Structures are given as C-alpha cells and as structure tokens.
Amino acid sequence: MSSLGATAFVIFSVVSIVTLKELNMQVTEPYMDEPFHIPQVQEYCQENWTYWDPKITTPPGLYVLTIILKNIFMFKCKLPTLRLTPLLTLLLLPFALTRLFCYHQRIRPPPSKLTPTLDAVVAAAFPIAWFFGFLYYTEVPSLLFVVLTIVAATQGRHWLAALLGLVSCMFRQTNIIWVLYAYASSQLMYLRFRRALPNAPPPAKLHDPPALAATPGPYLPDFLEVPAAEISSLN
C-alpha cells in the first residue's frame, strides 16, 4: 500500500469510527428512516422471518446482511451495533473504488487487493456517501455492491457481475438500472477493442466518431451496428 493511500485510509477509518461512536452517544433513538428499519431487522434477529412492515419500500438486503454479520461476530441487535453494518460497507468502499478507478484510468491496480488509492479514499469520503455510513440505511451497502458489479463486469466476469448485481438490487430495486449499465458498458468495451481471430474476417466495428465531429446523421448507424456486432461476436 502506498504511504499516501495508507495514511489517507487510516485517517478515513479513524474519523469514521470516531464519528459513529459520537453519533451513538448523541443520537440514542432511531433517527429519520431508522424507526422503520430497526424494528424490522430486530424481528429478523428473533428469527421472525414472516414479519414485514408494509411501510418499508426497499427489499430486505440490508437486514439479511446484518443477520450474516450478526452470526459471524455474535453481536446483539441493538441500535449502536446495528449501525456497524453501513459503517463496515463504508470502510470497504475505497477498495472497490480503487479497482474501478484503475480501470477507467487505464493503470495497473495495486498488487494487493487491500491497497486503496488516495483518490478512492477521497471519493469514499464524498459527503453524500460518507454521511449515510453512520445510520442504519441502505445507501452505502447499495453503493458498494453497485460498484462491485461494475468492477466485475469490466473484468469480463459476467456471472459474478450478475450475482453482485442481484445482491445490489436486494438493497435498492432501482439498482437494476446500474446492472444494465454495467452489462452495456462492458459489452461496448469488448466490441470496441476486440481483435480478429487468425484466418477469420475482421469483426464488425462500432461506429464511434469523436464527439466534436459527431452529427445527428450517424446515430442511426450506431443503433444498427450494435446488434450486428453482437451477432458477429457469437459466430
């Protein structure tokens, strides 16, 4: 782990843990949406799997993840410990973002999977994500699995991407849009950069003019060439 990235991650982790500790001291009752999520997961902790609060509009992924962590770490389903679930996913987020950023920047990722880069730590500290890492909400776990889905798709590991995408939809059903994005993005990259096989005709190429040179005219060929390129990739 680079010294700069390591230092940033240590600071990020310490500040996050201290923030959660202070929050638990000041906010001792469920806050905002927690009055819905906390009783629901506590029913699951008591193995009452048939209970469901009709006011909850998201799937039960957050509660299932908490039950898994509870069985591993043997903690009680009290408000302070339940808030550890989003905090744990928040601390894992820089590692997933590192893989995603390295892909888009076309640079080799760190040799160890446990080496977040500085820009990944900074992105994980973005207020819209970071502030939700201390309340028992679905935002940060949902974000983590969406990022993991896109990372797996960019690596060509489509079965894993499909599984991670399914898990992400268990936190937020609207994540199906990001699953489609992950698949479409990976397929466009494949069609753009694939090479011809030996003794085979050159594969169909996507029509992808530079943005400054693009006009409304090429849009129709764009839509027509994607299915043609997909069909040729199956031959």
PDB file of C-alpha atoms in Angstrom:
ATOM      1  CA  MET A   1       0.000   0.000   0.000  1.00  0.00           C
ATOM      2  CA  SER A   2       1.398   3.361  -0.961  1.00  0.00           C
ATOM      3  CA  SER A   3       2.236   5.533   2.022  1.00  0.00           C
ATOM      4  CA  LEU A   4      -0.109   8.302   0.888  1.00  0.00           C
ATOM      5  CA  GLY A   5      -3.028   5.953   0.271  1.00  0.00           C
ATOM      6  CA  ALA A   6      -2.324   4.078   3.510  1.00  0.00           C
ATOM      7  CA  THR A   7      -2.248   7.277   5.527  1.00  0.00           C
ATOM      8  CA  ALA A   8      -5.454   8.544   3.933  1.00  0.00           C
ATOM      9  CA  PHE A   9      -7.252   5.263   4.587  1.00  0.00           C
ATOM     10  CA  VAL A  10      -6.137   5.133   8.220  1.00  0.00           C
ATOM     11  CA  ILE A  11      -7.365   8.705   8.754  1.00  0.00           C
ATOM     12  CA  PHE A  12     -10.602   7.897   6.911  1.00  0.00           C
ATOM     13  CA  SER A  13     -11.187   4.810   9.076  1.00  0.00           C
ATOM     14  CA  VAL A  14     -10.364   6.502  12.383  1.00  0.00           C
ATOM     15  CA  VAL A  15     -12.538   9.529  11.649  1.00  0.00           C
ATOM     16  CA  SER A  16     -15.418   7.278  10.560  1.00  0.00           C
ATOM     17  CA  ILE A  17     -15.217   5.102  13.678  1.00  0.00           C
ATOM     18  CA  VAL A  18     -14.988   8.122  15.997  1.00  0.00           C
ATOM     19  CA  THR A  19     -17.916   9.749  14.194  1.00  0.00           C
ATOM     20  CA  LEU A  20     -20.078   6.661  14.673  1.00  0.00           C
ATOM     21  CA  LYS A  21     -19.127   6.477  18.350  1.00  0.00           C
ATOM     22  CA  GLU A  22     -20.061  10.133  18.853  1.00  0.00           C
ATOM     23  CA  LEU A  23     -23.295   9.686  16.903  1.00  0.00           C
ATOM     24  CA  ASN A  24     -24.301   6.731  19.073  1.00  0.00           C
ATOM     25  CA  MET A  25     -23.700   8.855  22.171  1.00  0.00           C
ATOM     26  CA  GLN A  26     -25.772  11.779  20.887  1.00  0.00           C
ATOM     27  CA  VAL A  27     -28.478  10.005  18.856  1.00  0.00           C
ATOM     28  CA  THR A  28     -29.661   7.223  21.128  1.00  0.00           C
ATOM     29  CA  GLU A  29     -33.006   6.678  19.405  1.00  0.00           C
ATOM     30  CA  PRO A  30     -33.696   5.603  15.805  1.00  0.00           C
ATOM     31  CA  TYR A  31     -33.419   8.629  13.536  1.00  0.00           C
ATOM     32  CA  MET A  32     -35.398   9.551  10.386  1.00  0.00           C
ATOM     33  CA  ASP A  33     -35.914   6.268   8.473  1.00  0.00           C
ATOM     34  CA  GLU A  34     -34.357   4.116  11.197  1.00  0.00           C
ATOM     35  CA  PRO A  35     -37.707   3.758  13.039  1.00  0.00           C
ATOM     36  CA  PHE A  36     -38.770   1.562  10.119  1.00  0.00           C
ATOM     37  CA  HIS A  37     -35.543  -0.348   9.512  1.00  0.00           C
ATOM     38  CA  ILE A  38     -34.531  -1.045  13.128  1.00  0.00           C
ATOM     39  CA  PRO A  39     -37.739  -2.837  14.245  1.00  0.00           C
ATOM     40  CA  GLN A  40     -37.740  -4.841  11.026  1.00  0.00           C
ATOM     41  CA  VAL A  41     -34.202  -6.164  11.433  1.00  0.00           C
ATOM     42  CA  GLN A  42     -34.806  -6.839  15.123  1.00  0.00           C
ATOM     43  CA  GLU A  43     -37.683  -9.105  14.137  1.00  0.00           C
ATOM     44  CA  TYR A  44     -35.293 -10.958  11.840  1.00  0.00           C
ATOM     45  CA  CYS A  45     -32.795 -11.201  14.690  1.00  0.00           C
ATOM     46  CA  GLN A  46     -35.511 -13.060  16.614  1.00  0.00           C
ATOM     47  CA  GLU A  47     -35.982 -15.337  13.569  1.00  0.00           C
ATOM     48  CA  ASN A  48     -39.434 -13.940  12.884  1.00  0.00           C
ATOM     49  CA  TRP A  49     -38.994 -14.217   9.117  1.00  0.00           C
ATOM     50  CA  THR A  50     -42.664 -13.701   8.263  1.00  0.00           C
ATOM     51  CA  TYR A  51     -42.883 -10.211   9.759  1.00  0.00           C
ATOM     52  CA  TRP A  52     -42.784  -7.318   7.314  1.00  0.00           C
ATOM     53  CA  ASP A  53     -43.569  -3.657   7.871  1.00  0.00           C
ATOM     54  CA  PRO A  54     -45.707  -2.546   4.892  1.00  0.00           C
ATOM     55  CA  LYS A  55     -44.309   0.980   5.196  1.00  0.00           C
ATOM     56  CA  ILE A  56     -40.872  -0.252   4.047  1.00  0.00           C
ATOM     57  CA  THR A  57     -40.403   0.168   0.291  1.00  0.00           C
ATOM     58  CA  THR A  58     -36.967  -1.426  -0.167  1.00  0.00           C
ATOM     59  CA  PRO A  59     -36.057  -5.147  -0.349  1.00  0.00           C
ATOM     60  CA  PRO A  60     -34.609  -6.876   2.743  1.00  0.00           C
ATOM     61  CA  GLY A  61     -30.956  -6.938   1.660  1.00  0.00           C
ATOM     62  CA  LEU A  62     -29.812  -4.660   4.488  1.00  0.00           C
ATOM     63  CA  TYR A  63     -31.425  -6.891   7.089  1.00  0.00           C
ATOM     64  CA  VAL A  64     -30.057 -10.098   5.568  1.00  0.00           C
ATOM     65  CA  LEU A  65     -26.544  -8.618   5.535  1.00  0.00           C
ATOM     66  CA  THR A  66     -26.936  -7.654   9.189  1.00  0.00           C
ATOM     67  CA  ILE A  67     -28.045 -11.172  10.129  1.00  0.00           C
ATOM     68  CA  ILE A  68     -24.996 -12.608   8.346  1.00  0.00           C
ATOM     69  CA  LEU A  69     -22.687 -10.237  10.228  1.00  0.00           C
ATOM     70  CA  LYS A  70     -24.501 -10.972  13.488  1.00  0.00           C
ATOM     71  CA  ASN A  71     -23.877 -14.698  13.073  1.00  0.00           C
ATOM     72  CA  ILE A  72     -20.198 -14.049  12.322  1.00  0.00           C
ATOM     73  CA  PHE A  73     -19.396 -11.510  15.042  1.00  0.00           C
ATOM     74  CA  MET A  74     -22.071 -12.564  17.565  1.00  0.00           C
ATOM     75  CA  PHE A  75     -23.282  -9.046  18.380  1.00  0.00           C
ATOM     76  CA  LYS A  76     -26.673  -8.096  19.770  1.00  0.00           C
ATOM     77  CA  CYS A  77     -29.264  -6.380  17.616  1.00  0.00           C
ATOM     78  CA  LYS A  78     -29.121  -3.072  19.459  1.00  0.00           C
ATOM     79  CA  LEU A  79     -29.139   0.292  17.722  1.00  0.00           C
ATOM     80  CA  PRO A  80     -25.395   1.092  18.164  1.00  0.00           C
ATOM     81  CA  THR A  81     -24.268  -2.309  16.882  1.00  0.00           C
ATOM     82  CA  LEU A  82     -26.752  -2.350  14.015  1.00  0.00           C
ATOM     83  CA  ARG A  83     -25.203   0.870  12.753  1.00  0.00           C
ATOM     84  CA  LEU A  84     -21.947  -1.044  12.295  1.00  0.00           C
ATOM     85  CA  THR A  85     -23.381  -2.649   9.139  1.00  0.00           C
ATOM     86  CA  PRO A  86     -23.303   0.516   6.989  1.00  0.00           C
ATOM     87  CA  LEU A  87     -20.019   1.550   8.612  1.00  0.00           C
ATOM     88  CA  LEU A  88     -18.378  -1.722   7.553  1.00  0.00           C
ATOM     89  CA  THR A  89     -19.532  -1.257   3.960  1.00  0.00           C
ATOM     90  CA  LEU A  90     -18.293   2.340   4.069  1.00  0.00           C
ATOM     91  CA  LEU A  91     -14.813   1.138   5.073  1.00  0.00           C
ATOM     92  CA  LEU A  92     -14.852  -1.420   2.240  1.00  0.00           C
ATOM     93  CA  LEU A  93     -15.892   1.148  -0.357  1.00  0.00           C
ATOM     94  CA  PRO A  94     -12.362   2.553  -1.059  1.00  0.00           C
ATOM     95  CA  PHE A  95     -11.119  -0.918  -2.044  1.00  0.00           C
ATOM     96  CA  ALA A  96     -13.900  -1.358  -4.600  1.00  0.00           C
ATOM     97  CA  LEU A  97     -13.454   2.182  -5.923  1.00  0.00           C
ATOM     98  CA  THR A  98      -9.725   1.549  -6.374  1.00  0.00           C
ATOM     99  CA  ARG A  99     -10.421  -1.230  -8.897  1.00  0.00           C
ATOM    100  CA  LEU A 100     -12.977   0.900 -10.710  1.00  0.00           C
ATOM    101  CA  PHE A 101     -10.725   3.957 -10.939  1.00  0.00           C
ATOM    102  CA  CYS A 102      -7.729   1.926 -12.116  1.00  0.00           C
ATOM    103  CA  TYR A 103      -9.856   0.501 -14.920  1.00  0.00           C
ATOM    104  CA  HIS A 104     -11.058   3.894 -16.130  1.00  0.00           C
ATOM    105  CA  GLN A 105      -7.608   5.466 -15.777  1.00  0.00           C
ATOM    106  CA  ARG A 106      -6.037   2.553 -17.681  1.00  0.00           C
ATOM    107  CA  ILE A 107      -3.467   1.965 -14.964  1.00  0.00           C
ATOM    108  CA  ARG A 108      -2.399  -1.242 -13.290  1.00  0.00           C
ATOM    109  CA  PRO A 109      -4.171  -1.741  -9.955  1.00  0.00           C
ATOM    110  CA  PRO A 110      -2.105  -2.149  -6.786  1.00  0.00           C
ATOM    111  CA  PRO A 111      -0.622  -5.648  -6.390  1.00  0.00           C
ATOM    112  CA  SER A 112      -2.701  -6.338  -3.294  1.00  0.00           C
ATOM    113  CA  LYS A 113      -6.479  -6.141  -3.148  1.00  0.00           C
ATOM    114  CA  LEU A 114      -6.078  -4.402   0.218  1.00  0.00           C
ATOM    115  CA  THR A 115      -4.413  -1.308  -1.200  1.00  0.00           C
ATOM    116  CA  PRO A 116      -6.848   1.580  -1.687  1.00  0.00           C
ATOM    117  CA  THR A 117      -5.541   4.536  -3.645  1.00  0.00           C
ATOM    118  CA  LEU A 118      -5.752   8.119  -2.461  1.00  0.00           C
ATOM    119  CA  ASP A 119      -8.406   9.121  -4.996  1.00  0.00           C
ATOM    120  CA  ALA A 120     -10.564   6.138  -3.969  1.00  0.00           C
ATOM    121  CA  VAL A 121     -10.404   7.177  -0.314  1.00  0.00           C
ATOM    122  CA  VAL A 122     -11.275  10.753  -1.250  1.00  0.00           C
ATOM    123  CA  ALA A 123     -14.254   9.558  -3.307  1.00  0.00           C
ATOM    124  CA  ALA A 124     -15.479   7.365  -0.442  1.00  0.00           C
ATOM    125  CA  ALA A 125     -15.384  10.458   1.785  1.00  0.00           C
ATOM    126  CA  PHE A 126     -17.755  12.299  -0.552  1.00  0.00           C
ATOM    127  CA  PRO A 127     -20.421  13.725   1.786  1.00  0.00           C
ATOM    128  CA  ILE A 128     -23.408  12.178   0.003  1.00  0.00           C
ATOM    129  CA  ALA A 129     -21.963   8.714   0.671  1.00  0.00           C
ATOM    130  CA  TRP A 130     -19.992   9.304   3.857  1.00  0.00           C
ATOM    131  CA  PHE A 131     -22.753  10.857   5.963  1.00  0.00           C
ATOM    132  CA  PHE A 132     -25.003   7.838   5.336  1.00  0.00           C
ATOM    133  CA  GLY A 133     -22.367   5.439   6.656  1.00  0.00           C
ATOM    134  CA  PHE A 134     -23.405   6.012  10.278  1.00  0.00           C
ATOM    135  CA  LEU A 135     -27.159   5.454  10.125  1.00  0.00           C
ATOM    136  CA  TYR A 136     -28.929   2.165   9.518  1.00  0.00           C
ATOM    137  CA  TYR A 137     -29.818   2.969   5.916  1.00  0.00           C
ATOM    138  CA  THR A 138     -29.430   1.134   2.617  1.00  0.00           C
ATOM    139  CA  GLU A 139     -27.429   3.814   0.791  1.00  0.00           C
ATOM    140  CA  VAL A 140     -23.828   2.754   1.438  1.00  0.00           C
ATOM    141  CA  PRO A 141     -24.310  -1.048   1.187  1.00  0.00           C
ATOM    142  CA  SER A 142     -26.233  -0.456  -2.023  1.00  0.00           C
ATOM    143  CA  LEU A 143     -23.448   1.733  -3.418  1.00  0.00           C
ATOM    144  CA  LEU A 144     -20.767  -0.812  -2.509  1.00  0.00           C
ATOM    145  CA  PHE A 145     -22.457  -3.660  -4.371  1.00  0.00           C
ATOM    146  CA  VAL A 146     -23.197  -1.468  -7.392  1.00  0.00           C
ATOM    147  CA  VAL A 147     -19.503  -0.576  -7.639  1.00  0.00           C
ATOM    148  CA  LEU A 148     -18.538  -4.249  -7.240  1.00  0.00           C
ATOM    149  CA  THR A 149     -20.991  -5.150 -10.012  1.00  0.00           C
ATOM    150  CA  ILE A 150     -19.427  -2.666 -12.421  1.00  0.00           C
ATOM    151  CA  VAL A 151     -15.900  -3.783 -11.482  1.00  0.00           C
ATOM    152  CA  ALA A 152     -16.729  -7.445 -12.129  1.00  0.00           C
ATOM    153  CA  ALA A 153     -18.343  -6.555 -15.472  1.00  0.00           C
ATOM    154  CA  THR A 154     -15.304  -4.557 -16.607  1.00  0.00           C
ATOM    155  CA  GLN A 155     -13.141  -7.592 -15.815  1.00  0.00           C
ATOM    156  CA  GLY A 156     -15.307  -9.813 -18.023  1.00  0.00           C
ATOM    157  CA  ARG A 157     -16.538 -11.835 -15.037  1.00  0.00           C
ATOM    158  CA  HIS A 158     -20.169 -11.639 -16.066  1.00  0.00           C
ATOM    159  CA  TRP A 159     -21.558 -14.426 -13.878  1.00  0.00           C
ATOM    160  CA  LEU A 160     -20.033 -12.753 -10.828  1.00  0.00           C
ATOM    161  CA  ALA A 161     -21.301  -9.368 -12.028  1.00  0.00           C
ATOM    162  CA  ALA A 162     -24.801 -10.808 -12.413  1.00  0.00           C
ATOM    163  CA  LEU A 163     -24.690 -12.233  -8.887  1.00  0.00           C
ATOM    164  CA  LEU A 164     -23.396  -8.988  -7.392  1.00  0.00           C
ATOM    165  CA  GLY A 165     -25.982  -7.050  -9.380  1.00  0.00           C
ATOM    166  CA  LEU A 166     -28.718  -9.257  -7.959  1.00  0.00           C
ATOM    167  CA  VAL A 167     -27.396  -8.622  -4.456  1.00  0.00           C
ATOM    168  CA  SER A 168     -27.324  -4.863  -5.120  1.00  0.00           C
ATOM    169  CA  CYS A 169     -30.994  -4.996  -6.125  1.00  0.00           C
ATOM    170  CA  MET A 170     -31.757  -6.583  -2.754  1.00  0.00           C
ATOM    171  CA  PHE A 171     -30.821  -3.237  -1.207  1.00  0.00           C
ATOM    172  CA  ARG A 172     -32.435  -0.934  -3.766  1.00  0.00           C
ATOM    173  CA  GLN A 173     -34.639  -2.300  -6.549  1.00  0.00           C
ATOM    174  CA  THR A 174     -33.755   0.712  -8.693  1.00  0.00           C
ATOM    175  CA  ASN A 175     -30.203  -0.648  -8.927  1.00  0.00           C
ATOM    176  CA  ILE A 176     -31.410  -2.714 -11.869  1.00  0.00           C
ATOM    177  CA  ILE A 177     -30.561   0.373 -13.941  1.00  0.00           C
ATOM    178  CA  TRP A 178     -26.931   0.163 -12.799  1.00  0.00           C
ATOM    179  CA  VAL A 179     -26.855  -3.564 -13.566  1.00  0.00           C
ATOM    180  CA  LEU A 180     -27.935  -2.804 -17.133  1.00  0.00           C
ATOM    181  CA  TYR A 181     -25.322  -0.057 -17.313  1.00  0.00           C
ATOM    182  CA  ALA A 182     -22.595  -2.449 -16.141  1.00  0.00           C
ATOM    183  CA  TYR A 183     -23.513  -5.005 -18.798  1.00  0.00           C
ATOM    184  CA  ALA A 184     -23.871  -2.454 -21.609  1.00  0.00           C
ATOM    185  CA  SER A 185     -20.612  -0.710 -20.722  1.00  0.00           C
ATOM    186  CA  SER A 186     -18.622  -3.948 -20.637  1.00  0.00           C
ATOM    187  CA  GLN A 187     -20.090  -5.107 -23.955  1.00  0.00           C
ATOM    188  CA  LEU A 188     -19.313  -1.803 -25.655  1.00  0.00           C
ATOM    189  CA  MET A 189     -15.709  -2.039 -24.457  1.00  0.00           C
ATOM    190  CA  TYR A 190     -15.493  -5.599 -25.770  1.00  0.00           C
ATOM    191  CA  LEU A 191     -16.886  -4.672 -29.178  1.00  0.00           C
ATOM    192  CA  ARG A 192     -14.639  -1.635 -29.450  1.00  0.00           C
ATOM    193  CA  PHE A 193     -11.328  -3.303 -28.635  1.00  0.00           C
ATOM    194  CA  ARG A 194     -11.706  -6.963 -29.639  1.00  0.00           C
ATOM    195  CA  ARG A 195      -9.288  -8.412 -32.147  1.00  0.00           C
ATOM    196  CA  ALA A 196      -9.880 -10.634 -35.144  1.00  0.00           C
ATOM    197  CA  LEU A 197      -9.178 -14.346 -34.816  1.00  0.00           C
ATOM    198  CA  PRO A 198      -6.473 -15.917 -37.015  1.00  0.00           C
ATOM    199  CA  ASN A 199      -7.708 -16.684 -40.548  1.00  0.00           C
ATOM    200  CA  ALA A 200     -11.021 -15.017 -39.791  1.00  0.00           C
ATOM    201  CA  PRO A 201     -12.620 -11.944 -41.343  1.00  0.00           C
ATOM    202  CA  PRO A 202     -12.271  -8.758 -39.314  1.00  0.00           C
ATOM    203  CA  PRO A 203     -15.059  -8.408 -36.755  1.00  0.00           C
ATOM    204  CA  ALA A 204     -17.740  -5.781 -37.087  1.00  0.00           C
ATOM    205  CA  LYS A 205     -16.747  -2.477 -35.530  1.00  0.00           C
ATOM    206  CA  LEU A 206     -18.834   0.090 -33.768  1.00  0.00           C
ATOM    207  CA  HIS A 207     -19.337   3.441 -35.465  1.00  0.00           C
ATOM    208  CA  ASP A 208     -17.860   5.727 -32.817  1.00  0.00           C
ATOM    209  CA  PRO A 209     -16.842   9.136 -34.196  1.00  0.00           C
ATOM    210  CA  PRO A 210     -15.226  11.769 -31.938  1.00  0.00           C
ATOM    211  CA  ALA A 211     -17.764  13.881 -30.091  1.00  0.00           C
ATOM    212  CA  LEU A 212     -16.624  17.093 -31.814  1.00  0.00           C
ATOM    213  CA  ALA A 213     -17.157  15.510 -35.234  1.00  0.00           C
ATOM    214  CA  ALA A 214     -20.447  13.780 -34.428  1.00  0.00           C
ATOM    215  CA  THR A 215     -23.636  14.898 -36.149  1.00  0.00           C
ATOM    216  CA  PRO A 216     -27.226  13.629 -35.884  1.00  0.00           C
ATOM    217  CA  GLY A 217     -26.693  11.630 -39.068  1.00  0.00           C
ATOM    218  CA  PRO A 218     -24.552   8.790 -37.625  1.00  0.00           C
ATOM    219  CA  TYR A 219     -26.982   7.980 -34.817  1.00  0.00           C
ATOM    220  CA  LEU A 220     -28.999   5.552 -36.972  1.00  0.00           C
ATOM    221  CA  PRO A 221     -25.894   3.534 -37.981  1.00  0.00           C
ATOM    222  CA  ASP A 222     -24.920   3.460 -34.307  1.00  0.00           C
ATOM    223  CA  PHE A 223     -28.149   1.735 -33.345  1.00  0.00           C
ATOM    224  CA  LEU A 224     -27.963  -0.645 -36.299  1.00  0.00           C
ATOM    225  CA  GLU A 225     -24.340  -1.643 -35.771  1.00  0.00           C
ATOM    226  CA  VAL A 226     -24.639  -2.665 -32.119  1.00  0.00           C
ATOM    227  CA  PRO A 227     -26.867  -5.709 -32.780  1.00  0.00           C
ATOM    228  CA  ALA A 228     -24.823  -6.589 -35.885  1.00  0.00           C
ATOM    229  CA  ALA A 229     -21.620  -6.510 -33.875  1.00  0.00           C
ATOM    230  CA  GLU A 230     -23.202  -8.588 -31.129  1.00  0.00           C
ATOM    231  CA  ILE A 231     -24.363 -11.216 -33.622  1.00  0.00           C
ATOM    232  CA  SER A 232     -20.951 -11.410 -35.253  1.00  0.00           C
ATOM    233  CA  SER A 233     -19.337 -11.905 -31.833  1.00  0.00           C
ATOM    234  CA  LEU A 234     -21.350 -15.108 -31.429  1.00  0.00           C
ATOM    235  CA  ASN A 235     -20.052 -16.625 -34.664  1.00  0.00           C
TER     236      ASN A 235
END
